[in-house]
Amino acid sequence: MSEKRDLWVPAVLGLAGIGLFVLNLAEGSVWAGVVALVLGLGGAIACLPIRLKRGQRRLVGFGLGIALMLVPTVPGASAHAATTAAWVILGLAFAFPLSGLTQSVRAVLLGGAGLFAILGLLAAVGILPKTLVWLFLAGAFHLAAQVFNARPRAEPEPPPGPRVCLMGGSFDPFHHGHRLLAEAALRVVDRLLVVPAGQAPHKREDAAREPTPFHHRVAMARLGVERLPRTEVLELEGRRSGPSYTVDTLDVIRRSYPQGTRFLLLVGADMYQDLPNWKDWERILDSVTLLVAARPGWDLDVPPEFESRNVPMERLETPLVDVSSTGIRADVHAGKALGDRVSPAVQAYLRDHELYLEDTP
Ligand code: ATP
């Protein structure tokens, strides 16, 4: 609408108010005339396309509000308590507007306005005392005006939930590289879940070698994370038959944490590059942030499949260590010393259970 046409609205409202005031005066009903005048001029002022500063707008609103509250003092005005209260309620909406309302408060106030409007209607048709009509309508107007005048305010953000990190792997065996990843992760997350794979899908076709029985790998993972705070080794993939898909594991884990928990998936650079081959990798990336660690021999280039989407990812700063479970298995098989590639506790476990001696690495 143009500025010129905008002026018609306040002009018509103002003239209507003045006209009704004069007509009512001529008929002798001063009271109705004052009401018409106040509403007409008030509406006209409210519709004027003038840009007032915040303070000025408040001042105009305050003046109008006080004027409305003083209407019952006009000679000839209804002295009924309910009518007086109605004017005061009306005036309060202008004089003391609320500044910012969240969506939920707006909804409650609008509901209240609707309720008052219905009560007003019931009073108008005589089901409730007729004297209350204006009181109810003023209540409805007050609440509706507060909602429409106040700027919507964003709902307060819920406090961010804890960061829970899932670190999956074969852990065949759990080695120094895994330990460093876990320690680094604990610096940036609240809880670390180490999840040995039941049957790693990406290693399934490795027909030359059966993974070490699940319970051994779990035991070594437990020894590997010894004395790490906020860390837990979960056996849930061992309880499922078939290949262990991360997407299913995440679904199960998510169910046991409260809403708002933020999940991260810790992967080394090799697994990061392999991720687009995982089952439902898009769905995985919809619900987790990747926590990616560098690994010697692997780059951290973004896989081409990720380029068209916004993959939430954080780099995990860890020292580069050239150690792998494959290498460890081969060295145990060859009778070579492991040094500090696995912890003394894991080394003792390997010895006690004679793991990898017969192994084809
Ligand atoms: P394998 O040699 O049998 O493939 P692995 O040494 O890669 O085993 P996994 O249990 O498969 O160990 O790895 C679990 C997770 O740890 C994976 O995300 C992997 O990328 C990461 N990881 C393992 N070793 C390292 C390392 N030395 N540096 C960085 N990340 C590693």
mmCIF file of C-alpha atoms and ligand atoms in Angstrom:
data_model
loop_
_atom_site.group_PDB
_atom_site.id
_atom_site.type_symbol
_atom_site.label_atom_id
_atom_site.label_comp_id
_atom_site.label_asym_id
_atom_site.label_seq_id
_atom_site.Cartn_x
_atom_site.Cartn_y
_atom_site.Cartn_z
ATOM 1 C CA MET A 1 0.000 0.000 0.000
ATOM 2 C CA SER A 2 1.349 3.478 -0.800
ATOM 3 C CA GLU A 3 1.955 6.085 1.924
ATOM 4 C CA LYS A 4 -0.919 8.169 0.471
ATOM 5 C CA ARG A 5 -3.440 5.357 0.668
ATOM 6 C CA ASP A 6 -2.168 4.496 4.150
ATOM 7 C CA LEU A 7 -3.385 7.918 5.293
ATOM 8 C CA TRP A 8 -6.980 7.077 4.336
ATOM 9 C CA VAL A 9 -7.271 4.525 7.079
ATOM 10 C CA PRO A 10 -6.480 6.858 10.024
ATOM 11 C CA ALA A 11 -8.427 9.656 8.341
ATOM 12 C CA VAL A 12 -11.592 7.538 8.020
ATOM 13 C CA LEU A 13 -11.228 6.202 11.555
ATOM 14 C CA GLY A 14 -10.701 9.678 13.019
ATOM 15 C CA LEU A 15 -13.603 11.202 11.074
ATOM 16 C CA ALA A 16 -15.877 8.310 12.023
ATOM 17 C CA GLY A 17 -14.986 8.825 15.687
ATOM 18 C CA ILE A 18 -15.644 12.563 15.538
ATOM 19 C CA GLY A 19 -18.852 12.055 13.539
ATOM 20 C CA LEU A 20 -20.244 9.499 15.977
ATOM 21 C CA PHE A 21 -19.275 11.758 18.872
ATOM 22 C CA VAL A 22 -21.236 14.664 17.379
ATOM 23 C CA LEU A 23 -24.227 12.446 16.527
ATOM 24 C CA ASN A 24 -24.355 10.985 20.020
ATOM 25 C CA LEU A 25 -24.024 14.424 21.599
ATOM 26 C CA ALA A 26 -26.943 15.625 19.478
ATOM 27 C CA GLU A 27 -28.972 12.681 20.788
ATOM 28 C CA GLY A 28 -27.920 13.495 24.339
ATOM 29 C CA SER A 29 -25.840 10.377 25.031
ATOM 30 C CA VAL A 30 -22.537 11.941 26.040
ATOM 31 C CA TRP A 31 -21.194 8.626 27.251
ATOM 32 C CA ALA A 32 -21.556 6.784 23.928
ATOM 33 C CA GLY A 33 -20.131 9.845 22.165
ATOM 34 C CA VAL A 34 -16.981 9.794 24.299
ATOM 35 C CA VAL A 35 -16.507 6.091 23.642
ATOM 36 C CA ALA A 36 -16.830 6.614 19.877
ATOM 37 C CA LEU A 37 -14.413 9.556 19.971
ATOM 38 C CA VAL A 38 -11.772 7.719 22.004
ATOM 39 C CA LEU A 39 -11.949 4.612 19.830
ATOM 40 C CA GLY A 40 -11.970 6.583 16.584
ATOM 41 C CA LEU A 41 -9.059 8.866 17.453
ATOM 42 C CA GLY A 42 -7.147 6.075 19.200
ATOM 43 C CA GLY A 43 -7.491 3.846 16.135
ATOM 44 C CA ALA A 44 -6.464 6.722 13.852
ATOM 45 C CA ILE A 45 -3.314 7.435 15.863
ATOM 46 C CA ALA A 46 -2.450 3.729 15.980
ATOM 47 C CA CYS A 47 -2.772 3.460 12.169
ATOM 48 C CA LEU A 48 -0.780 6.583 11.279
ATOM 49 C CA PRO A 49 2.173 5.543 9.121
ATOM 50 C CA ILE A 50 4.631 7.429 11.258
ATOM 51 C CA ARG A 51 7.854 5.911 12.315
ATOM 52 C CA LEU A 52 8.345 6.689 15.951
ATOM 53 C CA LYS A 53 11.431 5.909 17.931
ATOM 54 C CA ARG A 54 11.016 3.227 20.540
ATOM 55 C CA GLY A 55 10.873 5.741 23.415
ATOM 56 C CA GLN A 56 8.383 7.993 21.586
ATOM 57 C CA ARG A 57 6.132 5.045 20.766
ATOM 58 C CA ARG A 58 6.121 4.047 24.411
ATOM 59 C CA LEU A 59 5.246 7.611 25.406
ATOM 60 C CA VAL A 60 2.329 7.804 22.941
ATOM 61 C CA GLY A 61 1.102 4.381 24.089
ATOM 62 C CA PHE A 62 1.406 5.443 27.715
ATOM 63 C CA GLY A 63 -0.580 8.653 27.095
ATOM 64 C CA LEU A 64 -3.316 6.787 25.227
ATOM 65 C CA GLY A 65 -3.466 4.155 27.976
ATOM 66 C CA ILE A 66 -3.844 6.760 30.721
ATOM 67 C CA ALA A 67 -6.544 8.553 28.655
ATOM 68 C CA LEU A 68 -8.493 5.290 28.357
ATOM 69 C CA MET A 69 -8.182 4.643 32.079
ATOM 70 C CA LEU A 70 -9.561 8.139 32.788
ATOM 71 C CA VAL A 71 -12.655 7.663 30.584
ATOM 72 C CA PRO A 72 -14.796 6.497 33.562
ATOM 73 C CA THR A 73 -14.186 9.905 35.176
ATOM 74 C CA VAL A 74 -15.895 11.726 32.254
ATOM 75 C CA PRO A 75 -19.191 13.223 33.509
ATOM 76 C CA GLY A 76 -22.047 10.935 32.550
ATOM 77 C CA ALA A 77 -19.839 7.846 32.174
ATOM 78 C CA SER A 78 -21.105 4.600 33.590
ATOM 79 C CA ALA A 79 -20.113 4.363 37.249
ATOM 80 C CA HIS A 80 -20.538 0.594 37.284
ATOM 81 C CA ALA A 81 -17.479 -1.107 38.812
ATOM 82 C CA ALA A 82 -17.263 -3.679 35.985
ATOM 83 C CA THR A 83 -17.332 -0.974 33.314
ATOM 84 C CA THR A 84 -14.728 1.109 35.139
ATOM 85 C CA ALA A 85 -12.510 -1.967 35.458
ATOM 86 C CA ALA A 86 -12.986 -2.635 31.722
ATOM 87 C CA TRP A 87 -11.602 0.814 30.834
ATOM 88 C CA VAL A 88 -8.673 0.374 33.181
ATOM 89 C CA ILE A 89 -7.876 -3.045 31.674
ATOM 90 C CA LEU A 90 -8.104 -1.529 28.191
ATOM 91 C CA GLY A 91 -5.811 1.352 29.142
ATOM 92 C CA LEU A 92 -3.260 -0.958 30.756
ATOM 93 C CA ALA A 93 -2.735 -2.717 27.410
ATOM 94 C CA PHE A 94 -1.446 0.555 25.916
ATOM 95 C CA ALA A 95 0.210 2.076 28.966
ATOM 96 C CA PHE A 96 2.205 -1.001 29.967
ATOM 97 C CA PRO A 97 2.822 -3.190 26.907
ATOM 98 C CA LEU A 98 4.920 -6.297 27.392
ATOM 99 C CA SER A 99 8.221 -6.054 25.568
ATOM 100 C CA GLY A 100 9.048 -9.501 24.181
ATOM 101 C CA LEU A 101 7.039 -12.702 24.331
ATOM 102 C CA THR A 102 8.154 -16.219 23.520
ATOM 103 C CA GLN A 103 5.956 -18.298 21.213
ATOM 104 C CA SER A 104 4.614 -20.361 24.110
ATOM 105 C CA VAL A 105 3.650 -17.260 26.155
ATOM 106 C CA ARG A 106 2.018 -15.753 23.039
ATOM 107 C CA ALA A 107 -0.008 -18.938 22.580
ATOM 108 C CA VAL A 108 -1.174 -18.877 26.219
ATOM 109 C CA LEU A 109 -2.163 -15.187 26.018
ATOM 110 C CA LEU A 110 -4.037 -15.702 22.744
ATOM 111 C CA GLY A 111 -5.851 -18.674 24.306
ATOM 112 C CA GLY A 112 -6.794 -16.395 27.225
ATOM 113 C CA ALA A 113 -8.035 -13.728 24.790
ATOM 114 C CA GLY A 114 -10.228 -16.326 23.052
ATOM 115 C CA LEU A 115 -11.608 -17.504 26.379
ATOM 116 C CA PHE A 116 -12.492 -13.947 27.457
ATOM 117 C CA ALA A 117 -14.136 -13.325 24.072
ATOM 118 C CA ILE A 118 -16.339 -16.420 24.558
ATOM 119 C CA LEU A 119 -17.203 -15.320 28.100
ATOM 120 C CA GLY A 120 -18.087 -11.882 26.718
ATOM 121 C CA LEU A 121 -20.368 -13.505 24.172
ATOM 122 C CA LEU A 122 -22.050 -15.601 26.868
ATOM 123 C CA ALA A 123 -22.580 -12.441 28.914
ATOM 124 C CA ALA A 124 -23.957 -10.599 25.860
ATOM 125 C CA VAL A 125 -26.613 -13.300 25.272
ATOM 126 C CA GLY A 126 -27.502 -13.348 28.969
ATOM 127 C CA ILE A 127 -26.035 -16.696 30.021
ATOM 128 C CA LEU A 128 -23.577 -14.802 32.270
ATOM 129 C CA PRO A 129 -24.436 -11.470 33.990
ATOM 130 C CA LYS A 130 -24.805 -8.785 31.313
ATOM 131 C CA THR A 131 -22.851 -6.301 33.425
ATOM 132 C CA LEU A 132 -19.707 -8.319 32.777
ATOM 133 C CA VAL A 133 -19.786 -8.017 28.954
ATOM 134 C CA TRP A 134 -17.381 -5.068 28.761
ATOM 135 C CA LEU A 135 -15.126 -6.500 31.419
ATOM 136 C CA PHE A 136 -14.694 -9.748 29.462
ATOM 137 C CA LEU A 137 -14.263 -7.975 26.145
ATOM 138 C CA ALA A 138 -11.698 -5.604 27.647
ATOM 139 C CA GLY A 139 -9.812 -8.656 28.972
ATOM 140 C CA ALA A 140 -9.879 -10.240 25.486
ATOM 141 C CA PHE A 141 -8.712 -6.998 23.887
ATOM 142 C CA HIS A 142 -5.959 -6.498 26.460
ATOM 143 C CA LEU A 143 -4.438 -9.944 25.928
ATOM 144 C CA ALA A 144 -4.742 -9.808 22.133
ATOM 145 C CA ALA A 145 -3.165 -6.306 22.050
ATOM 146 C CA GLN A 146 -0.267 -7.487 24.216
ATOM 147 C CA VAL A 147 0.378 -10.388 21.813
ATOM 148 C CA PHE A 148 0.243 -8.258 18.671
ATOM 149 C CA ASN A 149 2.282 -5.383 20.097
ATOM 150 C CA ALA A 150 5.069 -7.406 21.642
ATOM 151 C CA ARG A 151 7.935 -8.478 19.453
ATOM 152 C CA PRO A 152 8.219 -12.263 19.273
ATOM 153 C CA ARG A 153 11.173 -13.435 21.295
ATOM 154 C CA ALA A 154 13.037 -16.651 20.579
ATOM 155 C CA GLU A 155 12.351 -19.458 23.043
ATOM 156 C CA PRO A 156 15.283 -19.811 25.415
ATOM 157 C CA GLU A 157 17.636 -22.392 23.919
ATOM 158 C CA PRO A 158 17.759 -25.588 25.949
ATOM 159 C CA PRO A 159 21.225 -26.009 27.435
ATOM 160 C CA PRO A 160 23.342 -28.051 25.021
ATOM 161 C CA GLY A 161 23.252 -31.753 25.880
ATOM 162 C CA PRO A 162 26.309 -33.836 26.736
ATOM 163 C CA ARG A 163 28.669 -34.912 23.959
ATOM 164 C CA VAL A 164 28.792 -38.672 23.712
ATOM 165 C CA CYS A 165 31.414 -40.190 21.423
ATOM 166 C CA LEU A 166 31.275 -43.618 19.868
ATOM 167 C CA MET A 167 34.539 -45.277 18.975
ATOM 168 C CA GLY A 168 34.003 -48.460 17.020
ATOM 169 C CA GLY A 169 36.601 -50.909 15.788
ATOM 170 C CA SER A 170 37.700 -54.512 15.706
ATOM 171 C CA PHE A 171 40.254 -53.921 18.463
ATOM 172 C CA ASP A 172 41.995 -57.107 17.414
ATOM 173 C CA PRO A 173 43.962 -56.211 19.518
ATOM 174 C CA PHE A 174 43.398 -52.825 21.230
ATOM 175 C CA HIS A 175 46.671 -50.951 20.740
ATOM 176 C CA HIS A 176 48.516 -47.745 21.598
ATOM 177 C CA GLY A 177 46.943 -45.899 18.630
ATOM 178 C CA HIS A 178 43.479 -46.675 19.986
ATOM 179 C CA ARG A 179 44.508 -45.507 23.455
ATOM 180 C CA LEU A 180 45.784 -42.184 22.099
ATOM 181 C CA LEU A 181 42.528 -41.677 20.198
ATOM 182 C CA ALA A 182 40.520 -42.354 23.363
ATOM 183 C CA GLU A 183 42.627 -39.962 25.466
ATOM 184 C CA ALA A 184 42.349 -37.197 22.872
ATOM 185 C CA ALA A 185 38.603 -37.724 22.511
ATOM 186 C CA LEU A 186 38.084 -37.428 26.267
ATOM 187 C CA ARG A 187 39.501 -33.929 26.092
ATOM 188 C CA VAL A 188 36.630 -32.817 23.841
ATOM 189 C CA VAL A 189 33.676 -35.060 24.760
ATOM 190 C CA ASP A 190 31.823 -35.877 27.951
ATOM 191 C CA ARG A 191 31.580 -39.621 27.514
ATOM 192 C CA LEU A 192 33.383 -42.178 25.389
ATOM 193 C CA LEU A 193 31.761 -45.433 24.310
ATOM 194 C CA VAL A 194 34.191 -48.007 22.960
ATOM 195 C CA VAL A 195 32.258 -50.487 20.830
ATOM 196 C CA PRO A 196 34.089 -53.600 19.648
ATOM 197 C CA ALA A 197 32.562 -54.822 16.375
ATOM 198 C CA GLY A 198 30.734 -58.136 16.503
ATOM 199 C CA GLN A 199 31.475 -58.829 12.879
ATOM 200 C CA ALA A 200 33.005 -55.832 11.153
ATOM 201 C CA PRO A 201 31.225 -55.483 7.781
ATOM 202 C CA HIS A 202 34.283 -54.024 6.053
ATOM 203 C CA LYS A 203 36.461 -56.938 7.182
ATOM 204 C CA ARG A 204 33.926 -59.685 6.420
ATOM 205 C CA GLU A 205 35.323 -60.536 3.034
ATOM 206 C CA ASP A 206 38.738 -61.045 4.567
ATOM 207 C CA ALA A 207 38.217 -64.806 4.225
ATOM 208 C CA ALA A 208 41.831 -65.574 5.096
ATOM 209 C CA ARG A 209 41.237 -64.681 8.718
ATOM 210 C CA GLU A 210 38.438 -65.078 11.230
ATOM 211 C CA PRO A 211 38.370 -62.260 13.789
ATOM 212 C CA THR A 212 39.492 -63.206 17.292
ATOM 213 C CA PRO A 213 36.457 -64.274 19.372
ATOM 214 C CA PHE A 214 34.422 -61.316 20.529
ATOM 215 C CA HIS A 215 34.961 -61.859 24.264
ATOM 216 C CA HIS A 216 38.760 -61.654 23.834
ATOM 217 C CA ARG A 217 38.520 -58.397 21.910
ATOM 218 C CA VAL A 218 36.159 -56.955 24.538
ATOM 219 C CA ALA A 219 38.536 -58.028 27.317
ATOM 220 C CA MET A 220 41.491 -56.393 25.528
ATOM 221 C CA ALA A 221 39.514 -53.202 24.935
ATOM 222 C CA ARG A 222 38.702 -53.112 28.671
ATOM 223 C CA LEU A 223 42.382 -53.524 29.539
ATOM 224 C CA GLY A 224 43.279 -50.931 26.897
ATOM 225 C CA VAL A 225 41.056 -48.216 28.378
ATOM 226 C CA GLU A 226 42.027 -48.953 31.983
ATOM 227 C CA ARG A 227 42.021 -45.864 34.217
ATOM 228 C CA LEU A 228 40.408 -43.673 31.542
ATOM 229 C CA PRO A 229 37.604 -41.632 33.108
ATOM 230 C CA ARG A 230 34.085 -41.380 31.562
ATOM 231 C CA THR A 231 34.785 -44.357 29.318
ATOM 232 C CA GLU A 232 32.760 -47.515 28.840
ATOM 233 C CA VAL A 233 33.266 -50.609 26.681
ATOM 234 C CA LEU A 234 29.924 -51.746 25.246
ATOM 235 C CA GLU A 235 29.258 -55.337 24.208
ATOM 236 C CA LEU A 236 26.072 -54.656 22.289
ATOM 237 C CA GLU A 237 27.428 -55.595 18.850
ATOM 238 C CA GLY A 238 28.381 -59.058 20.147
ATOM 239 C CA ARG A 239 24.760 -59.722 21.034
ATOM 240 C CA ARG A 240 23.543 -59.109 17.479
ATOM 241 C CA SER A 241 23.907 -61.716 14.775
ATOM 242 C CA GLY A 242 25.174 -60.780 11.314
ATOM 243 C CA PRO A 243 27.466 -57.910 10.400
ATOM 244 C CA SER A 244 27.659 -55.024 12.860
ATOM 245 C CA TYR A 245 26.436 -51.913 11.129
ATOM 246 C CA THR A 246 27.240 -48.610 12.806
ATOM 247 C CA VAL A 247 23.851 -47.203 11.786
ATOM 248 C CA ASP A 248 22.083 -49.894 13.863
ATOM 249 C CA THR A 249 24.469 -49.476 16.789
ATOM 250 C CA LEU A 250 23.818 -45.740 16.833
ATOM 251 C CA ASP A 251 20.062 -46.344 16.838
ATOM 252 C CA VAL A 252 20.380 -48.594 19.894
ATOM 253 C CA ILE A 253 22.719 -46.256 21.763
ATOM 254 C CA ARG A 254 20.630 -43.187 21.006
ATOM 255 C CA ARG A 255 17.621 -44.767 22.703
ATOM 256 C CA SER A 256 19.423 -44.953 26.037
ATOM 257 C CA TYR A 257 20.403 -41.267 26.160
ATOM 258 C CA PRO A 258 18.174 -38.290 26.897
ATOM 259 C CA GLN A 259 16.988 -35.968 24.148
ATOM 260 C CA GLY A 260 19.476 -33.263 23.361
ATOM 261 C CA THR A 261 22.493 -35.556 23.684
ATOM 262 C CA ARG A 262 24.967 -34.797 20.905
ATOM 263 C CA PHE A 263 26.599 -37.850 19.356
ATOM 264 C CA LEU A 264 30.009 -37.991 17.758
ATOM 265 C CA LEU A 265 31.590 -40.798 15.779
ATOM 266 C CA LEU A 266 35.326 -41.144 16.184
ATOM 267 C CA VAL A 267 37.182 -42.480 13.157
ATOM 268 C CA GLY A 268 40.761 -42.608 12.002
ATOM 269 C CA ALA A 269 41.603 -41.251 8.550
ATOM 270 C CA ASP A 270 41.332 -44.750 6.982
ATOM 271 C CA MET A 271 37.785 -45.213 8.246
ATOM 272 C CA TYR A 272 36.922 -41.627 7.260
ATOM 273 C CA GLN A 273 37.844 -42.419 3.649
ATOM 274 C CA ASP A 274 35.923 -45.698 3.845
ATOM 275 C CA LEU A 275 32.765 -44.180 5.340
ATOM 276 C CA PRO A 276 30.888 -43.670 2.036
ATOM 277 C CA ASN A 277 30.902 -47.482 1.702
ATOM 278 C CA TRP A 278 29.140 -47.997 5.012
ATOM 279 C CA LYS A 279 25.503 -49.027 5.174
ATOM 280 C CA ASP A 280 23.227 -45.952 5.344
ATOM 281 C CA TRP A 281 26.158 -43.591 5.711
ATOM 282 C CA GLU A 282 23.930 -40.613 4.884
ATOM 283 C CA ARG A 283 21.653 -41.467 7.799
ATOM 284 C CA ILE A 284 24.680 -41.813 10.073
ATOM 285 C CA LEU A 285 25.852 -38.356 9.087
ATOM 286 C CA ASP A 286 22.404 -36.926 9.762
ATOM 287 C CA SER A 287 22.740 -37.739 13.429
ATOM 288 C CA VAL A 288 26.403 -37.532 14.369
ATOM 289 C CA THR A 289 29.364 -35.234 14.124
ATOM 290 C CA LEU A 290 32.449 -36.979 12.809
ATOM 291 C CA LEU A 291 35.507 -36.729 15.002
ATOM 292 C CA VAL A 292 38.348 -37.486 12.633
ATOM 293 C CA ALA A 293 41.928 -38.322 13.594
ATOM 294 C CA ALA A 294 44.893 -38.376 11.237
ATOM 295 C CA ARG A 295 46.587 -41.712 10.597
ATOM 296 C CA PRO A 296 49.934 -42.280 8.896
ATOM 297 C CA GLY A 297 49.425 -43.425 5.308
ATOM 298 C CA TRP A 298 45.961 -41.906 4.943
ATOM 299 C CA ASP A 299 44.936 -38.446 3.872
ATOM 300 C CA LEU A 300 42.174 -36.346 5.323
ATOM 301 C CA ASP A 301 40.816 -35.176 1.966
ATOM 302 C CA VAL A 302 37.052 -34.949 1.969
ATOM 303 C CA PRO A 303 35.663 -38.054 0.210
ATOM 304 C CA PRO A 304 33.966 -37.003 -3.084
ATOM 305 C CA GLU A 305 30.624 -38.362 -1.844
ATOM 306 C CA PHE A 306 30.674 -35.794 0.999
ATOM 307 C CA GLU A 307 31.326 -32.816 -1.224
ATOM 308 C CA SER A 308 27.698 -32.083 -2.066
ATOM 309 C CA ARG A 309 26.562 -32.209 1.537
ATOM 310 C CA ASN A 310 27.372 -30.416 4.703
ATOM 311 C CA VAL A 311 29.111 -33.122 6.744
ATOM 312 C CA PRO A 312 29.460 -32.077 10.382
ATOM 313 C CA MET A 313 33.060 -32.826 11.226
ATOM 314 C CA GLU A 314 35.672 -31.950 13.839
ATOM 315 C CA ARG A 315 39.377 -32.723 13.650
ATOM 316 C CA LEU A 316 40.743 -34.612 16.626
ATOM 317 C CA GLU A 317 44.289 -33.584 17.438
ATOM 318 C CA THR A 318 46.346 -36.685 18.196
ATOM 319 C CA PRO A 319 50.016 -37.565 17.793
ATOM 320 C CA LEU A 320 50.598 -39.593 14.626
ATOM 321 C CA VAL A 321 51.427 -43.199 15.492
ATOM 322 C CA ASP A 322 52.166 -45.810 12.882
ATOM 323 C CA VAL A 323 50.637 -48.767 14.625
ATOM 324 C CA SER A 324 47.947 -51.175 13.479
ATOM 325 C CA SER A 325 46.323 -54.326 14.772
ATOM 326 C CA THR A 326 47.374 -56.099 11.573
ATOM 327 C CA GLY A 327 51.018 -55.259 12.255
ATOM 328 C CA ILE A 328 50.759 -56.397 15.851
ATOM 329 C CA ARG A 329 49.181 -59.721 14.893
ATOM 330 C CA ALA A 330 51.916 -60.279 12.322
ATOM 331 C CA ASP A 331 54.652 -59.492 14.842
ATOM 332 C CA VAL A 332 53.193 -61.769 17.515
ATOM 333 C CA HIS A 333 52.989 -64.507 14.902
ATOM 334 C CA ALA A 334 56.611 -63.877 13.934
ATOM 335 C CA GLY A 335 57.714 -63.821 17.589
ATOM 336 C CA LYS A 336 58.775 -60.171 17.438
ATOM 337 C CA ALA A 337 58.654 -57.845 20.438
ATOM 338 C CA LEU A 338 55.663 -55.467 20.612
ATOM 339 C CA GLY A 339 57.371 -52.746 22.636
ATOM 340 C CA ASP A 340 54.889 -50.119 23.720
ATOM 341 C CA ARG A 341 52.474 -50.731 20.834
ATOM 342 C CA VAL A 342 50.122 -52.439 23.264
ATOM 343 C CA SER A 343 49.838 -51.842 27.008
ATOM 344 C CA PRO A 344 51.533 -54.298 29.404
ATOM 345 C CA ALA A 345 48.077 -55.530 30.459
ATOM 346 C CA VAL A 346 47.071 -56.288 26.858
ATOM 347 C CA GLN A 347 50.446 -57.936 26.240
ATOM 348 C CA ALA A 348 49.925 -60.172 29.259
ATOM 349 C CA TYR A 349 46.455 -61.039 27.965
ATOM 350 C CA LEU A 350 47.835 -61.972 24.553
ATOM 351 C CA ARG A 351 50.432 -64.224 26.226
ATOM 352 C CA ASP A 352 47.988 -65.822 28.651
ATOM 353 C CA HIS A 353 45.504 -66.654 25.886
ATOM 354 C CA GLU A 354 48.128 -67.451 23.263
ATOM 355 C CA LEU A 355 46.457 -65.134 20.785
ATOM 356 C CA TYR A 356 47.827 -64.673 17.264
ATOM 357 C CA LEU A 357 50.470 -67.388 17.566
ATOM 358 C CA GLU A 358 48.726 -69.546 15.006
ATOM 359 C CA ASP A 359 47.224 -66.540 13.308
ATOM 360 C CA THR A 360 47.447 -65.740 9.628
ATOM 361 C CA PRO A 361 47.716 -61.923 9.898
HETATM 362 P P1 ATP B 1 43.404 -53.534 11.507
HETATM 363 O O1 ATP B 1 44.882 -53.352 11.312
HETATM 364 O O2 ATP B 1 42.986 -54.887 11.896
HETATM 365 O O3 ATP B 1 42.609 -52.979 10.343
HETATM 366 P P2 ATP B 1 43.241 -51.125 13.118
HETATM 367 O O4 ATP B 1 44.592 -50.937 13.678
HETATM 368 O O5 ATP B 1 42.866 -50.267 11.962
HETATM 369 O O6 ATP B 1 42.963 -52.640 12.771
HETATM 370 P P3 ATP B 1 40.628 -50.919 14.218
HETATM 371 O O7 ATP B 1 40.152 -51.621 15.443
HETATM 372 O O8 ATP B 1 40.131 -51.371 12.935
HETATM 373 O O9 ATP B 1 42.229 -50.910 14.273
HETATM 374 O O10 ATP B 1 40.396 -49.367 14.360
HETATM 375 C C1 ATP B 1 39.410 -48.752 15.152
HETATM 376 C C2 ATP B 1 39.439 -47.248 14.896
HETATM 377 O O11 ATP B 1 40.701 -46.729 15.293
HETATM 378 C C3 ATP B 1 39.296 -46.893 13.415
HETATM 379 O O12 ATP B 1 38.510 -45.713 13.304
HETATM 380 C C4 ATP B 1 40.715 -46.605 12.974
HETATM 381 O O13 ATP B 1 40.756 -45.675 11.930
HETATM 382 C C5 ATP B 1 41.314 -46.017 14.221
HETATM 383 N N1 ATP B 1 42.746 -46.283 14.319
HETATM 384 C C6 ATP B 1 43.352 -47.448 14.518
HETATM 385 N N2 ATP B 1 44.677 -47.294 14.570
HETATM 386 C C7 ATP B 1 44.923 -45.976 14.419
HETATM 387 C C8 ATP B 1 46.112 -45.172 14.358
HETATM 388 N N3 ATP B 1 47.308 -45.708 14.480
HETATM 389 N N4 ATP B 1 45.977 -43.845 14.176
HETATM 390 C C9 ATP B 1 44.754 -43.307 14.025
HETATM 391 N N5 ATP B 1 43.601 -43.995 14.067
HETATM 392 C C10 ATP B 1 43.670 -45.326 14.258
#
